[in-house]
Amino acid sequence: LSICSRTVEPLEYYRRFLKENCRPDGRELGEFRTTTVNIGKCLCSITTADGSALVKLGNTTVICGVKAELAAPAVDSANKGYIVPNVELPSLCAERFRSGPPGEEAQAASQFIADVIENSQMIVKEDLCIANGKLAWVLYCDIICLDYDGNLLDASVFALLAALKNVQLPLVTINEETGLSEVNLKQKNPLIIRKHPVATSFAIFDDTLLIVDPTAEEDDLATGTVTIVTDEEGRLCSVHKPGGSPLTGAKLQDCITRAITRHKEVKKLIDKVIKSITPK
Amino acid sequence: PAMISPLCISPGDTSVLAGLYGPAEAKISKELPDRAALEVLLRPKVGLPGVLERSREQQLRQTCEAVVLGVLHPRTAISLSLQVLSDAGSLLSCCLNAACMALLDAGLPLAALFCGVTCALQPDGTILLDPTTRQEQEARAILTFAIASSERKMLMATTKGSCSVEEMQQCLAAAQRAADAIFQFYRDSVRRCYSKS
């Protein structure tokens, strides 16, 4: 008589499901959890931010707030603004995170988001410049996880994209006589988003099986993870595989194909939500 | 297993010093009951370690964890320290090579060896291996892979810039071919080092 308990032998428990090509929560190996997104001041709770979005991927909840401030551009890049992403994993989202300075996972996630913004060129820094050498926008993008159930990177990238699409920047002019900046809060323009990157994460089980959108439990049992970020033209913005089980080129190709399909699903969702909140 | 320090130099004088300590006794808060706890510390040449170094440490640590047979040394700590001495391009792949040679030299049980290869995709579409800092800045995309010695599978991948799927596959194939030369270099270095004694 073999007793297989979820808490005593989690890996054996999972293997029984994977043999039947499904997972304990009823999903297929290539199926995502229900994705919901709330954008803007009415639906999303941050009223003080210039742009905000709340994304739920199953139980994983991530909120992103974008604040725009003015600053002088750097000396060596006088025509560029700044985008500063920061991912926070507060101790309320999961018991594994302690309060205090950001841990390795939060810092690695922040670096990943910064790389995605840079690689995909979703916002060109030259667009954030107001006056060459004198004034530019700084976009502080704070991504905070409220509930951690795996797949942080996908949810964060999605929240960032949704929040940036919602940002309205006031018109800023420089008064020639005084040299000071004048902010016109009545006239607002949306940010120019050139590309729409979407991340798709996979967990590698037992060196062979690839499952999409891992939960926190699956993430702990997995032997490796891969995250693929694609944009609307099918170009790869990022292949992020921080160690873990080795993969062949063919398996990676399967991941990329699934990522491209996922991109279309996410883009449709974002367009639908943006259209529903735009005043007609 | 004690402290050793191989120096890793790649074309263009990028050098990284690696020191490996372990398997040693682990702090109770860090020890794992069934395998060794691996820790990687990366110090940049100038300044304090920042978010980028933490991200690189996570990548290096998970790459090493995939090859080190940690189950043979439970409740111990293996600490890998990397110091960047000079950076002239292809820094991450140099760190990967230094890490693997440190693991080899320390005599830790490994499932496979790995090596780091950086590919730069130039604006005209040609693939350049182990680019210098100047070539990295001019490139459209830079892809770094860690290739395992068993069947040349990919252990780790990081990309900078965007590229098409075909270009990525071509870079991966080029990196797998280049890995042969690097593994031969490992063999020659180890042979040279231990043939004197």
mmCIF file of C-alpha atoms in Angstrom, chain B:
data_model
loop_
_atom_site.group_PDB
_atom_site.id
_atom_site.type_symbol
_atom_site.label_atom_id
_atom_site.label_comp_id
_atom_site.label_asym_id
_atom_site.label_seq_id
_atom_site.Cartn_x
_atom_site.Cartn_y
_atom_site.Cartn_z
ATOM 1 C CA PRO B 1 38.800 20.621 -0.220
ATOM 2 C CA ALA B 2 40.408 23.881 0.812
ATOM 3 C CA MET B 3 40.916 27.325 -0.548
ATOM 4 C CA ILE B 4 42.330 27.589 -4.037
ATOM 5 C CA SER B 5 42.492 30.507 -6.432
ATOM 6 C CA PRO B 6 42.613 29.990 -10.169
ATOM 7 C CA LEU B 7 42.942 33.042 -12.328
ATOM 8 C CA CYS B 8 40.846 33.181 -15.436
ATOM 9 C CA ILE B 9 41.953 35.228 -18.406
ATOM 10 C CA SER B 10 40.037 35.518 -21.638
ATOM 11 C CA PRO B 11 41.091 37.340 -24.821
ATOM 12 C CA GLY B 12 41.221 41.044 -24.186
ATOM 13 C CA ASP B 13 42.537 40.796 -20.633
ATOM 14 C CA THR B 14 39.294 40.348 -18.748
ATOM 15 C CA SER B 15 40.354 38.612 -15.562
ATOM 16 C CA VAL B 16 38.436 37.287 -12.597
ATOM 17 C CA LEU B 17 39.923 35.762 -9.457
ATOM 18 C CA ALA B 18 37.940 32.911 -7.950
ATOM 19 C CA GLY B 19 38.323 31.401 -4.501
ATOM 20 C CA LEU B 20 36.353 28.418 -3.298
ATOM 21 C CA TYR B 21 35.895 27.438 0.350
ATOM 22 C CA GLY B 22 34.240 24.207 1.264
ATOM 23 C CA PRO B 23 32.513 21.937 1.910
ATOM 24 C CA ALA B 24 32.735 23.547 5.347
ATOM 25 C CA GLU B 25 30.433 23.733 8.342
ATOM 26 C CA ALA B 26 27.374 25.826 7.606
ATOM 27 C CA LYS B 27 25.586 28.313 9.796
ATOM 28 C CA ILE B 28 22.451 26.742 11.224
ATOM 29 C CA SER B 29 20.259 29.347 9.536
ATOM 30 C CA LYS B 30 21.737 28.550 6.141
ATOM 31 C CA GLU B 31 22.207 24.784 6.271
ATOM 32 C CA LEU B 32 20.057 22.471 4.155
ATOM 33 C CA PRO B 33 19.259 19.019 5.565
ATOM 34 C CA ASP B 34 19.751 17.016 2.379
ATOM 35 C CA ARG B 35 22.433 18.820 0.381
ATOM 36 C CA ALA B 36 25.208 21.410 0.405
ATOM 37 C CA ALA B 37 24.255 25.103 0.508
ATOM 38 C CA LEU B 38 26.056 26.998 -2.228
ATOM 39 C CA GLU B 39 26.812 30.688 -1.914
ATOM 40 C CA VAL B 40 28.358 32.961 -4.532
ATOM 41 C CA LEU B 41 29.825 36.415 -3.861
ATOM 42 C CA LEU B 42 30.745 38.631 -6.787
ATOM 43 C CA ARG B 43 32.738 41.778 -6.137
ATOM 44 C CA PRO B 44 33.050 44.345 -8.925
ATOM 45 C CA LYS B 45 36.365 46.019 -9.664
ATOM 46 C CA VAL B 46 35.172 49.437 -8.498
ATOM 47 C CA GLY B 47 32.455 50.302 -6.017
ATOM 48 C CA LEU B 48 30.173 48.254 -3.807
ATOM 49 C CA PRO B 49 28.244 45.243 -5.100
ATOM 50 C CA GLY B 50 24.862 46.426 -6.379
ATOM 51 C CA VAL B 51 21.702 44.979 -7.878
ATOM 52 C CA LEU B 52 23.512 43.811 -11.028
ATOM 53 C CA GLU B 53 26.048 41.823 -8.971
ATOM 54 C CA ARG B 54 23.238 40.203 -6.971
ATOM 55 C CA SER B 55 21.525 39.196 -10.194
ATOM 56 C CA ARG B 56 24.786 37.699 -11.538
ATOM 57 C CA GLU B 57 25.369 35.913 -8.219
ATOM 58 C CA GLN B 58 21.952 34.269 -8.480
ATOM 59 C CA GLN B 59 22.700 33.099 -12.033
ATOM 60 C CA LEU B 60 26.142 31.749 -11.116
ATOM 61 C CA ARG B 61 24.832 30.055 -7.986
ATOM 62 C CA GLN B 62 22.009 28.241 -9.763
ATOM 63 C CA THR B 63 24.379 27.197 -12.570
ATOM 64 C CA CYS B 64 26.823 25.726 -10.037
ATOM 65 C CA GLU B 65 23.988 24.068 -8.101
ATOM 66 C CA ALA B 66 22.932 22.272 -11.276
ATOM 67 C CA VAL B 67 26.332 20.561 -11.645
ATOM 68 C CA VAL B 68 27.631 20.163 -8.084
ATOM 69 C CA LEU B 69 26.528 16.861 -6.502
ATOM 70 C CA GLY B 70 25.446 18.568 -3.286
ATOM 71 C CA VAL B 71 23.679 15.482 -1.942
ATOM 72 C CA LEU B 72 27.096 13.982 -1.147
ATOM 73 C CA HIS B 73 27.799 16.759 1.364
ATOM 74 C CA PRO B 74 24.598 17.501 3.293
ATOM 75 C CA ARG B 75 24.459 20.275 5.899
ATOM 76 C CA THR B 76 27.653 21.886 4.618
ATOM 77 C CA ALA B 77 28.326 25.237 2.981
ATOM 78 C CA ILE B 78 30.287 25.793 -0.215
ATOM 79 C CA SER B 79 31.268 29.417 -0.680
ATOM 80 C CA LEU B 80 32.527 30.757 -4.009
ATOM 81 C CA SER B 81 34.062 34.230 -4.035
ATOM 82 C CA LEU B 82 34.730 36.051 -7.318
ATOM 83 C CA GLN B 83 36.670 39.297 -7.604
ATOM 84 C CA VAL B 84 36.731 41.172 -10.910
ATOM 85 C CA LEU B 85 40.314 42.277 -11.561
ATOM 86 C CA SER B 86 39.798 43.843 -14.973
ATOM 87 C CA ASP B 87 36.865 44.066 -17.355
ATOM 88 C CA ALA B 88 37.481 44.257 -21.096
ATOM 89 C CA GLY B 89 34.259 42.605 -22.264
ATOM 90 C CA SER B 90 32.627 39.155 -21.862
ATOM 91 C CA LEU B 91 32.712 39.477 -18.063
ATOM 92 C CA LEU B 92 29.931 37.031 -17.216
ATOM 93 C CA SER B 93 31.397 34.195 -19.291
ATOM 94 C CA CYS B 94 34.782 34.832 -17.666
ATOM 95 C CA CYS B 95 33.124 34.523 -14.235
ATOM 96 C CA LEU B 96 31.482 31.253 -15.340
ATOM 97 C CA ASN B 97 34.812 29.818 -16.503
ATOM 98 C CA ALA B 98 36.533 30.912 -13.294
ATOM 99 C CA ALA B 99 33.739 29.335 -11.222
ATOM 100 C CA CYS B 100 34.020 26.010 -13.055
ATOM 101 C CA MET B 101 37.795 25.876 -12.735
ATOM 102 C CA ALA B 102 37.493 26.671 -9.026
ATOM 103 C CA LEU B 103 35.036 23.783 -8.597
ATOM 104 C CA LEU B 104 37.396 21.505 -10.553
ATOM 105 C CA ASP B 105 40.477 22.531 -8.622
ATOM 106 C CA ALA B 106 38.767 22.078 -5.263
ATOM 107 C CA GLY B 107 37.952 18.511 -6.183
ATOM 108 C CA LEU B 108 34.219 18.815 -5.580
ATOM 109 C CA PRO B 109 32.072 16.036 -7.065
ATOM 110 C CA LEU B 110 30.506 17.379 -10.275
ATOM 111 C CA ALA B 111 27.878 15.922 -12.597
ATOM 112 C CA ALA B 112 29.316 17.851 -15.555
ATOM 113 C CA LEU B 113 31.629 20.750 -16.336
ATOM 114 C CA PHE B 114 30.387 24.003 -17.757
ATOM 115 C CA CYS B 115 31.892 26.908 -19.624
ATOM 116 C CA GLY B 116 30.714 30.432 -20.428
ATOM 117 C CA VAL B 117 30.516 31.806 -23.977
ATOM 118 C CA THR B 118 29.428 35.319 -24.966
ATOM 119 C CA CYS B 119 28.073 35.982 -28.463
ATOM 120 C CA ALA B 120 27.629 39.468 -29.870
ATOM 121 C CA LEU B 121 25.199 40.010 -32.760
ATOM 122 C CA GLN B 122 26.614 42.772 -34.875
ATOM 123 C CA PRO B 123 24.395 45.263 -36.728
ATOM 124 C CA ASP B 124 25.089 43.493 -40.026
ATOM 125 C CA GLY B 125 23.993 40.114 -38.637
ATOM 126 C CA THR B 126 27.361 38.400 -38.113
ATOM 127 C CA ILE B 127 28.026 36.573 -34.858
ATOM 128 C CA LEU B 128 31.131 37.472 -32.872
ATOM 129 C CA LEU B 129 32.359 35.300 -30.000
ATOM 130 C CA ASP B 130 33.961 36.712 -26.834
ATOM 131 C CA PRO B 131 33.490 40.381 -27.769
ATOM 132 C CA THR B 132 35.549 43.219 -26.317
ATOM 133 C CA THR B 133 33.859 46.120 -24.524
ATOM 134 C CA ARG B 134 33.875 48.178 -27.719
ATOM 135 C CA GLN B 135 32.292 45.358 -29.760
ATOM 136 C CA GLU B 136 29.677 44.848 -27.033
ATOM 137 C CA GLN B 137 28.637 48.490 -27.217
ATOM 138 C CA GLU B 138 28.299 48.412 -30.998
ATOM 139 C CA ALA B 139 26.399 45.097 -31.047
ATOM 140 C CA ARG B 140 22.660 44.818 -31.524
ATOM 141 C CA ALA B 141 22.383 42.047 -28.962
ATOM 142 C CA ILE B 142 24.708 40.204 -26.572
ATOM 143 C CA LEU B 143 23.868 36.637 -25.533
ATOM 144 C CA THR B 144 25.768 34.788 -22.804
ATOM 145 C CA PHE B 145 25.374 31.029 -22.433
ATOM 146 C CA ALA B 146 26.726 28.490 -19.967
ATOM 147 C CA ILE B 147 27.190 25.216 -21.881
ATOM 148 C CA ALA B 148 27.441 21.898 -20.013
ATOM 149 C CA SER B 149 30.054 19.355 -21.032
ATOM 150 C CA SER B 150 27.534 16.488 -21.255
ATOM 151 C CA GLU B 151 25.836 16.713 -24.671
ATOM 152 C CA ARG B 152 26.552 20.456 -24.855
ATOM 153 C CA LYS B 153 23.189 21.407 -23.340
ATOM 154 C CA MET B 154 22.534 24.964 -22.249
ATOM 155 C CA LEU B 155 22.662 25.509 -18.481
ATOM 156 C CA MET B 156 22.262 29.249 -18.298
ATOM 157 C CA ALA B 157 21.235 31.979 -20.730
ATOM 158 C CA THR B 158 21.137 35.764 -20.448
ATOM 159 C CA THR B 159 20.452 38.214 -23.227
ATOM 160 C CA LYS B 160 20.951 41.926 -23.634
ATOM 161 C CA GLY B 161 19.218 43.729 -26.502
ATOM 162 C CA SER B 162 16.647 42.057 -28.721
ATOM 163 C CA CYS B 163 17.104 39.553 -31.529
ATOM 164 C CA SER B 164 14.990 37.236 -33.642
ATOM 165 C CA VAL B 165 14.432 33.593 -32.706
ATOM 166 C CA GLU B 166 16.596 32.296 -35.601
ATOM 167 C CA GLU B 167 19.494 34.531 -34.583
ATOM 168 C CA MET B 168 19.276 33.243 -31.008
ATOM 169 C CA GLN B 169 19.389 29.626 -32.202
ATOM 170 C CA GLN B 170 22.388 30.424 -34.416
ATOM 171 C CA CYS B 171 24.209 32.021 -31.484
ATOM 172 C CA LEU B 172 23.437 28.996 -29.316
ATOM 173 C CA ALA B 173 24.835 26.663 -31.982
ATOM 174 C CA ALA B 174 27.977 28.803 -32.311
ATOM 175 C CA ALA B 175 28.396 28.823 -28.522
ATOM 176 C CA GLN B 176 28.068 25.020 -28.379
ATOM 177 C CA ARG B 177 30.819 24.678 -30.998
ATOM 178 C CA ALA B 178 33.079 27.121 -29.149
ATOM 179 C CA ALA B 179 32.530 25.188 -25.908
ATOM 180 C CA ASP B 180 34.702 22.358 -27.289
ATOM 181 C CA ALA B 181 37.729 24.656 -27.407
ATOM 182 C CA ILE B 182 37.121 25.855 -23.849
ATOM 183 C CA PHE B 183 36.793 22.320 -22.439
ATOM 184 C CA GLN B 184 40.050 21.424 -24.172
ATOM 185 C CA PHE B 185 41.633 24.441 -22.456
ATOM 186 C CA TYR B 186 40.366 23.128 -19.090
ATOM 187 C CA ARG B 187 41.971 19.736 -19.752
ATOM 188 C CA ASP B 188 45.291 21.310 -20.782
ATOM 189 C CA SER B 189 45.369 23.633 -17.743
ATOM 190 C CA VAL B 190 44.627 20.843 -15.286
ATOM 191 C CA ARG B 191 47.165 18.554 -16.966
ATOM 192 C CA ARG B 192 49.819 21.258 -16.830
ATOM 193 C CA CYS B 193 49.013 22.066 -13.211
ATOM 194 C CA TYR B 194 49.156 18.504 -11.905
ATOM 195 C CA SER B 195 51.868 17.027 -14.157
ATOM 196 C CA LYS B 196 54.650 18.809 -12.222
ATOM 197 C CA SER B 197 53.779 16.992 -8.994
#
